[in-house]
PDB file of C-alpha atoms in Angstrom:
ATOM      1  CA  UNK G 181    -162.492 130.299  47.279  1.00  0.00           C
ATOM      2  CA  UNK G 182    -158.757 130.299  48.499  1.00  0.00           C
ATOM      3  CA  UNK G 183    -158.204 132.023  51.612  1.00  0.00           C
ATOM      4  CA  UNK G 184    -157.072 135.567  52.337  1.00  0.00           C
ATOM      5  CA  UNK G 185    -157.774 135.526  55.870  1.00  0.00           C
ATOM      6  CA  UNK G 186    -157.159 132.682  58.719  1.00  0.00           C
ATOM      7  CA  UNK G 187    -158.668 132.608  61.885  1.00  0.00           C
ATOM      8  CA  UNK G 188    -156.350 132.385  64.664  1.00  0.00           C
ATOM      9  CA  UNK G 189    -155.928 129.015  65.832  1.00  0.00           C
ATOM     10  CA  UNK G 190    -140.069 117.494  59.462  1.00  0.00           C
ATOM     11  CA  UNK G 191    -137.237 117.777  58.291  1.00  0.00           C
ATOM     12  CA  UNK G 192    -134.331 115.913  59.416  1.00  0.00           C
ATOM     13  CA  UNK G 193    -132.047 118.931  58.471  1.00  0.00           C
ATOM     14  CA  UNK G 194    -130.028 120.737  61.397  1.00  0.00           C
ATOM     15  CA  UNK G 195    -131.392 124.294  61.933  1.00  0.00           C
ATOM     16  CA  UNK G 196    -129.411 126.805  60.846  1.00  0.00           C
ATOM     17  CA  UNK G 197    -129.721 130.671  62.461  1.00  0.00           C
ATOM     18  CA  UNK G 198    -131.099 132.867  59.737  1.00  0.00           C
ATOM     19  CA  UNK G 199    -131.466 136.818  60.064  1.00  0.00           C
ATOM     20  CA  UNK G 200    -135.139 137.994  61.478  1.00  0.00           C
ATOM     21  CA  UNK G 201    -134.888 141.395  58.702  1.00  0.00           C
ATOM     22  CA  UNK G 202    -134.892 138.451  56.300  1.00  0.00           C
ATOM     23  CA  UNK G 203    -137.009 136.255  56.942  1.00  0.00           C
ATOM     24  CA  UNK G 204    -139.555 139.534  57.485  1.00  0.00           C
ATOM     25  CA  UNK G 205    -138.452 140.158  54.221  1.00  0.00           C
ATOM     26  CA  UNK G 206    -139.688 136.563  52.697  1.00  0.00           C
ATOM     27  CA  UNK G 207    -143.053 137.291  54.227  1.00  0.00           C
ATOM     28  CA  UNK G 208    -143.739 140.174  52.878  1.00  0.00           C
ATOM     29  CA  UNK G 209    -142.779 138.447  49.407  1.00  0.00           C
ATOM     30  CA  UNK G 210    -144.702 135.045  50.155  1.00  0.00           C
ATOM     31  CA  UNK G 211    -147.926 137.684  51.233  1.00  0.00           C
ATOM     32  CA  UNK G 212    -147.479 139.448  47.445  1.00  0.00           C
ATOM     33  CA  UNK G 213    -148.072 136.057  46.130  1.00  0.00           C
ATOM     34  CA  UNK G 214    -150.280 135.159  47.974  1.00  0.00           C
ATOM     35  CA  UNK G 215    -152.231 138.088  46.726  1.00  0.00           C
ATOM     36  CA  UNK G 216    -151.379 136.968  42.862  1.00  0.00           C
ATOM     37  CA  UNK G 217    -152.551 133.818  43.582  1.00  0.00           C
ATOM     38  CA  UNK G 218    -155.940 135.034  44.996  1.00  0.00           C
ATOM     39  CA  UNK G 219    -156.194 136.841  42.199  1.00  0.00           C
ATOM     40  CA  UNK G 220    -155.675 133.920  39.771  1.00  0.00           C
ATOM     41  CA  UNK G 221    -158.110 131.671  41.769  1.00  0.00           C
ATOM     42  CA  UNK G 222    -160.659 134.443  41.662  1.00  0.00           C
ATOM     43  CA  UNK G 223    -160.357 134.550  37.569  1.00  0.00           C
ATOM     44  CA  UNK G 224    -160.560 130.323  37.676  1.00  0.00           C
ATOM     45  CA  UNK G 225    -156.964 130.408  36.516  1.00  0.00           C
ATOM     46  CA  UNK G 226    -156.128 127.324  38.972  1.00  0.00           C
ATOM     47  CA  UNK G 227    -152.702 126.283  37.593  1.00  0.00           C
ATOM     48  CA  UNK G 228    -151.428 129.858  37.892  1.00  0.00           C
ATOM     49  CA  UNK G 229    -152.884 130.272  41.307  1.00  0.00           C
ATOM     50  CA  UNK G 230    -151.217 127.071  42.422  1.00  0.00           C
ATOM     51  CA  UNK G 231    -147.817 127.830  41.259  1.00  0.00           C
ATOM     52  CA  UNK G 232    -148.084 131.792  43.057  1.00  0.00           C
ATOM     53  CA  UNK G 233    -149.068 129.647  46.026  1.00  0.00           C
ATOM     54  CA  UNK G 234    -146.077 127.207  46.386  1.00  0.00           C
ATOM     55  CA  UNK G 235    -143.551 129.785  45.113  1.00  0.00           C
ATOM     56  CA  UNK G 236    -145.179 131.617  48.360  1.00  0.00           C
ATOM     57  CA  UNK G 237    -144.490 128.722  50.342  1.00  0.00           C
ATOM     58  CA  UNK G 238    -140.687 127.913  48.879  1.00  0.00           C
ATOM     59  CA  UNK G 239    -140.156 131.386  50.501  1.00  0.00           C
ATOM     60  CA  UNK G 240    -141.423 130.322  54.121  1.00  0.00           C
ATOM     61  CA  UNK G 241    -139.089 128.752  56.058  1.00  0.00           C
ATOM     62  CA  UNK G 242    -139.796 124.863  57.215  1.00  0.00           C
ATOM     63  CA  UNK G 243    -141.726 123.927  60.371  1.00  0.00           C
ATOM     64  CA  UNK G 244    -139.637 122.893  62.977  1.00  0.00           C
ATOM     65  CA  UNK G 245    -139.791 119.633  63.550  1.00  0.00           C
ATOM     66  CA  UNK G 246    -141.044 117.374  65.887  1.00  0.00           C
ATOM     67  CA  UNK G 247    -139.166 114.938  68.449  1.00  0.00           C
ATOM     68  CA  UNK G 248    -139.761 111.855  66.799  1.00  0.00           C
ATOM     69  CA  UNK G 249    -142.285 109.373  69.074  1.00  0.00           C
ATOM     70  CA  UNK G 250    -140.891 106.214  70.929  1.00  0.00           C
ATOM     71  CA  UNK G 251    -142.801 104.518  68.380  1.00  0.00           C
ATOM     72  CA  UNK G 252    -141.321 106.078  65.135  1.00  0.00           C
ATOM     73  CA  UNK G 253    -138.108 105.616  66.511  1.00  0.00           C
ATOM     74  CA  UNK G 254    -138.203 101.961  65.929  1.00  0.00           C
ATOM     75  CA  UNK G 255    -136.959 100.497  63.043  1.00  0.00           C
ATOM     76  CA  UNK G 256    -139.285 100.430  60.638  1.00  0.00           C
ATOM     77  CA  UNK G 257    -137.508 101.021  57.862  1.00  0.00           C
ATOM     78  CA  UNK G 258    -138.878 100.035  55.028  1.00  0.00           C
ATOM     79  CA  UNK G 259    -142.072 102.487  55.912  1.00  0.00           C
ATOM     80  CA  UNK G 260    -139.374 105.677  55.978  1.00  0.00           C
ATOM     81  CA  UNK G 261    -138.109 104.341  52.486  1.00  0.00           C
ATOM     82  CA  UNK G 262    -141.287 104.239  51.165  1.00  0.00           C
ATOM     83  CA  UNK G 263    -142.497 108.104  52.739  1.00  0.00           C
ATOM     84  CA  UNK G 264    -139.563 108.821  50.906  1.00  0.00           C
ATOM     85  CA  UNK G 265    -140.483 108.082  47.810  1.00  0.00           C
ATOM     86  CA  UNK G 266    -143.975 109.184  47.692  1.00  0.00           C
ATOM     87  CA  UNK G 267    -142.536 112.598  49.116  1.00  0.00           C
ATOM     88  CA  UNK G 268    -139.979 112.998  46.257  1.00  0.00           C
ATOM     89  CA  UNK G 269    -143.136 112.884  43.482  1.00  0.00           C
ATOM     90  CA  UNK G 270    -144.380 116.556  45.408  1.00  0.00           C
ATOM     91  CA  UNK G 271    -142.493 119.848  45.878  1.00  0.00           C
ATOM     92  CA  UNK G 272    -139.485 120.283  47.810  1.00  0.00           C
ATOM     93  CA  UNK G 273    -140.598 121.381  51.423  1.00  0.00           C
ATOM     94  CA  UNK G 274    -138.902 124.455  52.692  1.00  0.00           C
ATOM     95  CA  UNK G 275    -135.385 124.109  55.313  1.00  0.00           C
ATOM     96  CA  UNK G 276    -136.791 124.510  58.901  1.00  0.00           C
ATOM     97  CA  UNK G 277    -134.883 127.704  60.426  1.00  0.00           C
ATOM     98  CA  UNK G 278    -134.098 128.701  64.125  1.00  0.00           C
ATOM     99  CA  UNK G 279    -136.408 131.501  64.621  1.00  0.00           C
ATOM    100  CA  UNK G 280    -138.204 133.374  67.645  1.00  0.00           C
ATOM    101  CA  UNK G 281    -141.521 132.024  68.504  1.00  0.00           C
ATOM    102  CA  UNK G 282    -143.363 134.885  67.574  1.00  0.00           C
ATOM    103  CA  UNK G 283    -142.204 134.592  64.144  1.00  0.00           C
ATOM    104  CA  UNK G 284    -142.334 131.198  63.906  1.00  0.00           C
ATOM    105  CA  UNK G 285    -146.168 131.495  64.529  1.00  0.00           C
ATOM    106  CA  UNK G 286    -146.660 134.119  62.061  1.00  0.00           C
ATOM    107  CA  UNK G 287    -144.588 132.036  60.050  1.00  0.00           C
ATOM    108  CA  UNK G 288    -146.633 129.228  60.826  1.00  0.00           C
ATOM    109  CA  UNK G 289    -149.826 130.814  59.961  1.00  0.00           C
ATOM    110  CA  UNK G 290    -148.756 131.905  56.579  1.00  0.00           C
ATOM    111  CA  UNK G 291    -147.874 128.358  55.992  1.00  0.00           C
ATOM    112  CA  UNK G 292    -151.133 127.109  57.031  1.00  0.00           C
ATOM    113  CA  UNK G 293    -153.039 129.358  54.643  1.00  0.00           C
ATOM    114  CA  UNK G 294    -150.602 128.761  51.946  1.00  0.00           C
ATOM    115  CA  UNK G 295    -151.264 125.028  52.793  1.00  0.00           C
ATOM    116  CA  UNK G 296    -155.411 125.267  52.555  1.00  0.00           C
ATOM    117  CA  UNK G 297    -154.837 127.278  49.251  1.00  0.00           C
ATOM    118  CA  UNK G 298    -152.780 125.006  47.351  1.00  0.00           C
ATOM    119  CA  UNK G 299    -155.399 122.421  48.359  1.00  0.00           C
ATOM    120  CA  UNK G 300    -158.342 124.343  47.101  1.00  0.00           C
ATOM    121  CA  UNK G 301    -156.359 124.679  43.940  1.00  0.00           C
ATOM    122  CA  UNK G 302    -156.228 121.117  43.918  1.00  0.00           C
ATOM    123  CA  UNK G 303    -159.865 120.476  44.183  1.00  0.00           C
ATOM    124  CA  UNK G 304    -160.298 122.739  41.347  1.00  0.00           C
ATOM    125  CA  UNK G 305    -157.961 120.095  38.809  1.00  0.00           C
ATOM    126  CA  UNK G 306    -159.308 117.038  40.671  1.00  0.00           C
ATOM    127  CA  UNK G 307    -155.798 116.245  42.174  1.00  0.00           C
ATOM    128  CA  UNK G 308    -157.743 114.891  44.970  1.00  0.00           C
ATOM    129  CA  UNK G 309    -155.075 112.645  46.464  1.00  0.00           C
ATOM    130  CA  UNK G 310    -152.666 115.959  46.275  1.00  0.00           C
ATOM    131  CA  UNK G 311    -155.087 118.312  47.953  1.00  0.00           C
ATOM    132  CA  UNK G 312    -155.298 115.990  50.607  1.00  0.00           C
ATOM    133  CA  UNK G 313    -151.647 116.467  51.332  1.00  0.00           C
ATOM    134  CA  UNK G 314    -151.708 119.870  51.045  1.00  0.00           C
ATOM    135  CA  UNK G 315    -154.383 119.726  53.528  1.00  0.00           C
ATOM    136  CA  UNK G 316    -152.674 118.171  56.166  1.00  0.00           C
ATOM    137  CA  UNK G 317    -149.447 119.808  55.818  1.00  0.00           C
ATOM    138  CA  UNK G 318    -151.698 122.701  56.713  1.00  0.00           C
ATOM    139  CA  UNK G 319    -152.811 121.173  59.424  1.00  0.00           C
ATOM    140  CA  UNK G 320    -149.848 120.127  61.027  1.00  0.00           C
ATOM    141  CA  UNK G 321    -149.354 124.059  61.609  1.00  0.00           C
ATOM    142  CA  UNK G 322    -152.535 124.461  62.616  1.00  0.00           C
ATOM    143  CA  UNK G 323    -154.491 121.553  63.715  1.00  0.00           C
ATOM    144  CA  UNK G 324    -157.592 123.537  64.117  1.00  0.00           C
ATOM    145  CA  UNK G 325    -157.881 125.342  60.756  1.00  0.00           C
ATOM    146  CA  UNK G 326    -161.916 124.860  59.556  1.00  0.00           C
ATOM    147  CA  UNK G 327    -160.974 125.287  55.784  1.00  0.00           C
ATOM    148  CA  UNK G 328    -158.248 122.943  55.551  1.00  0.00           C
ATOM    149  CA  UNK G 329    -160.576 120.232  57.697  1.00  0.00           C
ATOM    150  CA  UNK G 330    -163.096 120.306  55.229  1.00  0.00           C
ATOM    151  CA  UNK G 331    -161.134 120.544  52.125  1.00  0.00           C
ATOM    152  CA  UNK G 332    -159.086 117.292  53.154  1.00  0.00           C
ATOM    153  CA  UNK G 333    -162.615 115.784  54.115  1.00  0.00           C
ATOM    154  CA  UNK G 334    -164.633 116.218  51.043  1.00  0.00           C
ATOM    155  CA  UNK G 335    -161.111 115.410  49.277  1.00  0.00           C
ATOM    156  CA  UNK G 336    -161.180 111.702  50.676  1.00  0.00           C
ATOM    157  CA  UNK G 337    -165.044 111.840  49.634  1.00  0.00           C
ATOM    158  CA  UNK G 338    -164.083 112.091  46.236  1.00  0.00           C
ATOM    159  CA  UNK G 339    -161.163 109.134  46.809  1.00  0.00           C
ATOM    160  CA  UNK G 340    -163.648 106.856  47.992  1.00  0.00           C
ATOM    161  CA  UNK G 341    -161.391 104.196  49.430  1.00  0.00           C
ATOM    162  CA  UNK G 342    -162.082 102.651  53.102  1.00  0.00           C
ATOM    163  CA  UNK G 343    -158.947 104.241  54.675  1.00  0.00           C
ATOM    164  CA  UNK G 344    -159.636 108.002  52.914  1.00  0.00           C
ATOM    165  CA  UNK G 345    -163.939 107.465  53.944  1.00  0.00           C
ATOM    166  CA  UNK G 346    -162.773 106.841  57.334  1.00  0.00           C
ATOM    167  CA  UNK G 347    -160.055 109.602  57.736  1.00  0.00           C
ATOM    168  CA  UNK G 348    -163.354 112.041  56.119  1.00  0.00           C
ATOM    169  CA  UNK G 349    -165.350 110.634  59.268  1.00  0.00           C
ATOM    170  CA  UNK G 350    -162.931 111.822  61.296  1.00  0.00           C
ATOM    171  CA  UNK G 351    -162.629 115.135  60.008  1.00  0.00           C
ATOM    172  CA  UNK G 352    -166.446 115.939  60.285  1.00  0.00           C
ATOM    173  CA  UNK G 353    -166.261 114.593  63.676  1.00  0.00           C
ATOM    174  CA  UNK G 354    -164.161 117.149  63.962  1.00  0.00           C
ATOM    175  CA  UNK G 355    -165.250 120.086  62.522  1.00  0.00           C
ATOM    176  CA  UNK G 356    -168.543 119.260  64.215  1.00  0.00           C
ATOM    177  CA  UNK G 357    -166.238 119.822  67.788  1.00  0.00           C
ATOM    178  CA  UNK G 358    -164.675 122.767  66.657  1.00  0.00           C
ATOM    179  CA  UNK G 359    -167.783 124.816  64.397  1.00  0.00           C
ATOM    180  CA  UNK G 360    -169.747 127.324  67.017  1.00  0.00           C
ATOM    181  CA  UNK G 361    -173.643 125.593  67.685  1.00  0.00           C
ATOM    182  CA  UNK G 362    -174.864 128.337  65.726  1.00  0.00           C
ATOM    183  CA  UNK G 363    -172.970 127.985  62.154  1.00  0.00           C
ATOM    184  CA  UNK G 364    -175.059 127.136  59.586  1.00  0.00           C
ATOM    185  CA  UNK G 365    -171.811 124.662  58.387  1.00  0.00           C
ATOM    186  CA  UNK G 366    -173.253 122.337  61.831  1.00  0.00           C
ATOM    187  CA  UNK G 367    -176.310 121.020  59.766  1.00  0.00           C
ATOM    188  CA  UNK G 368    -174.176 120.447  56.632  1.00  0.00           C
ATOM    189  CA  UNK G 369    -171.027 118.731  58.450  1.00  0.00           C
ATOM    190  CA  UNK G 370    -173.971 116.567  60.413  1.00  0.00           C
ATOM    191  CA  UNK G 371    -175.288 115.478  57.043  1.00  0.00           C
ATOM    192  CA  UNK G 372    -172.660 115.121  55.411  1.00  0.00           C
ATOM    193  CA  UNK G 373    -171.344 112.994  58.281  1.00  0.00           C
ATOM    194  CA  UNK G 374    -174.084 110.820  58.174  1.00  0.00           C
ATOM    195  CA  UNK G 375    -174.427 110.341  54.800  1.00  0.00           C
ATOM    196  CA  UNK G 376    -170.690 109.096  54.967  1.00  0.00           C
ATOM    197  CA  UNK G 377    -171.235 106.208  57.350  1.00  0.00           C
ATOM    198  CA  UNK G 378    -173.048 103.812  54.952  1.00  0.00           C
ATOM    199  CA  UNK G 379    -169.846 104.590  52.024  1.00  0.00           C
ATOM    200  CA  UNK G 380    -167.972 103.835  54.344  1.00  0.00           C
ATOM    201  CA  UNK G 381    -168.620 100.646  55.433  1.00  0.00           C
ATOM    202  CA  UNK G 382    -169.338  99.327  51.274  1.00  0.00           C
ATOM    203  CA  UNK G 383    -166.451 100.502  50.981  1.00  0.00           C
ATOM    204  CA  UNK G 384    -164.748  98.371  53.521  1.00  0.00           C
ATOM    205  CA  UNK G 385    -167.036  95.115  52.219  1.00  0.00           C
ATOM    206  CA  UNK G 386    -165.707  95.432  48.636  1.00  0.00           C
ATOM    207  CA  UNK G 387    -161.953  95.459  49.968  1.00  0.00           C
ATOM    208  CA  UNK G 388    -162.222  93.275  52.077  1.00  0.00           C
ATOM    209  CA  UNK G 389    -163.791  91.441  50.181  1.00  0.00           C
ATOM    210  CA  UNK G 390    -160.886  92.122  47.367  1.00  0.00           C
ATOM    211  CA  UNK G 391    -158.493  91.306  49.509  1.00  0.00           C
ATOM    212  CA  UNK G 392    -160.266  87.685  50.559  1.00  0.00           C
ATOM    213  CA  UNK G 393    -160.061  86.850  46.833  1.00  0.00           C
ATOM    214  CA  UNK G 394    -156.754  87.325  46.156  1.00  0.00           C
ATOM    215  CA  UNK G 395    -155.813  85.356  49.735  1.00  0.00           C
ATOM    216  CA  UNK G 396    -157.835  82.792  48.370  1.00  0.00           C
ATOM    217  CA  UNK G 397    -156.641  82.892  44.859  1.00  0.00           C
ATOM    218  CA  UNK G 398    -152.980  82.605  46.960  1.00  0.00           C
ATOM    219  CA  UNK G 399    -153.699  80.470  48.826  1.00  0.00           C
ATOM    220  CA  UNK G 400    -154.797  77.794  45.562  1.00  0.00           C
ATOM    221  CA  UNK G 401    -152.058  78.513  43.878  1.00  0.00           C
ATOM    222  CA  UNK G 402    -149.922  76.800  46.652  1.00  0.00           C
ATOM    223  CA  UNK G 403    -152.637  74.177  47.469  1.00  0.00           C
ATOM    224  CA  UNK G 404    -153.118  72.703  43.715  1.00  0.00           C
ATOM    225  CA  UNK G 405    -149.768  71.688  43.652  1.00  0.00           C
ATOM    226  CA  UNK G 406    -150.762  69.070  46.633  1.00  0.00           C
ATOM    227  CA  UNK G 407    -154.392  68.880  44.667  1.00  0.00           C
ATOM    228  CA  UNK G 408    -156.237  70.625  46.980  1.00  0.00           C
ATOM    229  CA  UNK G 409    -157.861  74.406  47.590  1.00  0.00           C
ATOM    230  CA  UNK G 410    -159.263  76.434  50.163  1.00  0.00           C
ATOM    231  CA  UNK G 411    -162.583  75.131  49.315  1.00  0.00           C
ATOM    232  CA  UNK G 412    -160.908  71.985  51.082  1.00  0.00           C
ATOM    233  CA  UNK G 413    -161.040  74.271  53.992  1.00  0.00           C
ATOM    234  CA  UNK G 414    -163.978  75.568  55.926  1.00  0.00           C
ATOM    235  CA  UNK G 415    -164.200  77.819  58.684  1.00  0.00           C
ATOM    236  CA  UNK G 416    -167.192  78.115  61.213  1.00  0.00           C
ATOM    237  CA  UNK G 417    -167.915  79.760  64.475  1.00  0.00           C
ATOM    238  CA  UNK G 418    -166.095  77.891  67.297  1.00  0.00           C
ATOM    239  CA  UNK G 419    -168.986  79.301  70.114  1.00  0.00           C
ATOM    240  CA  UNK G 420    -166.072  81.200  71.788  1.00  0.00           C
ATOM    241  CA  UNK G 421    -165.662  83.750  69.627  1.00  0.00           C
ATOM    242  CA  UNK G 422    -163.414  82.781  67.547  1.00  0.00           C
ATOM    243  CA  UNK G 423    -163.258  80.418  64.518  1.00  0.00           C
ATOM    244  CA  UNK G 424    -162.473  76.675  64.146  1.00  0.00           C
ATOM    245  CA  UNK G 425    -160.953  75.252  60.815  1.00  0.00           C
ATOM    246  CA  UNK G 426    -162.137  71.888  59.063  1.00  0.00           C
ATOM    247  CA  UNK G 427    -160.828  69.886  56.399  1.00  0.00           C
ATOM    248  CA  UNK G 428    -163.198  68.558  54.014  1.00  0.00           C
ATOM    249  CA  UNK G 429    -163.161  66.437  50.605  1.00  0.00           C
TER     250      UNK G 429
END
């Protein structure tokens, strides 16, 4: 069910100062839909739940954002492009706003929850890749939020690729940190976790293995035109460590 109640736990637009009565004012509108969307989701009306969520959240404003790193200040440019793009095919994300840090937790808090519900939503169409977004934008306001961990993990379940199976590890991992001994979620997020591991590493033999065969398919395409092919090629353990190459007829 989409939450009501949380537990306590980047743009590259300028801030701009924006009046606290107003912003006050946009909470108390993004809580009303909130409410309409909790509604909705309790009915199983999913689509209108999800759109009372994220016209809740267009009301928010943005999280402030972060310095960037030493490392994503390098140029790396063609990664930014590409963020770009994939950002452009979800909903505009709200301006970040100068605003006391009080607010801006309360602010952040109601984002969170906002976040987790549009994810839950999410689940319910099988949008798995989406919920998984939604999911971590609510975690980047709170990094500690149970619901959102375990919605993004059993999200990636559902993906099933290497990278989204290992990010799922993670999250259990985590949850598993965070959960009191005494939950009765420990024993789930344990078995859960350890049913995981062997996914995840078939997982990483098939695409691995996917991406060997088109390296070698590649890498023939090139050699034929000298008649030759990788199977003129063979690779064996050096004793070191490492590998040694031979050419063979």
């Amino acid at each position: 069910m989409a939450d009501d109640q949380h537990l306590p736990s980047d743009a590259s637009t300028p801030y701009e100062s924006v009046d606290e009565h107003e912003i006050k004012k946009n909470m108390t509108e993004a809580d009303e839909l909130k409410q309409e969307g909790n509604e909705s989701f309790r009915a199983s009306r999913w689509s209108e739940a999800l759109v009372s969520y994220r016209t809740a959240l267009s009301r928010l404003p943005g999280r402030k954002p972060q310095p960037p790193s030493p490392e994503s200040s390098q140029d790396d440019t063609s990664d930014r492009s590409g963020a770009r793009s994939a950002s452009s095919t979800r909903e505009e994300r709200p301006e970040p706003v100068n605003i006391p840090s009080e607010l801006e937790a309360e602010c952040a808090k109601a984002r969170a929850v906002l976040n987790a519900n549009i994810g839950a939503c999410l689940v319910k169409l099988s949008d798995y890749s989406g919920a998984v977004e939604s999911c971590t934008q609510s975690l980047l306001d709170d990094p500690h939020y149970i619901k959102a961990l375990q919605r993004r993990a059993a999200s990636n379940e559902h993906l099933g690729t290497w990278s989204s199976l290992t990010q799922a590890q993670e999250d259990y991992k985590s949850l598993l940190e965070l959960l009191p001994p005494t939950s009765p979620q420990v024993a789930q997020t344990k078995r859960s976790l350890q049913l995981l591991e062997p996914r995840q590493q078939a997982a990483q033999k098939k695409e691995m293995a996917e991406m060997t065969g088109k390296l070698k398919n590649l890498g023939n395409s090139i050699l034929g035109n000298f008649g030759l092919s990788t199977d003129n090629f063979k690779f064996e353990p050096n004793g070191q460590g490492g590998y040694s190459m031979n050419f063979v007829r």
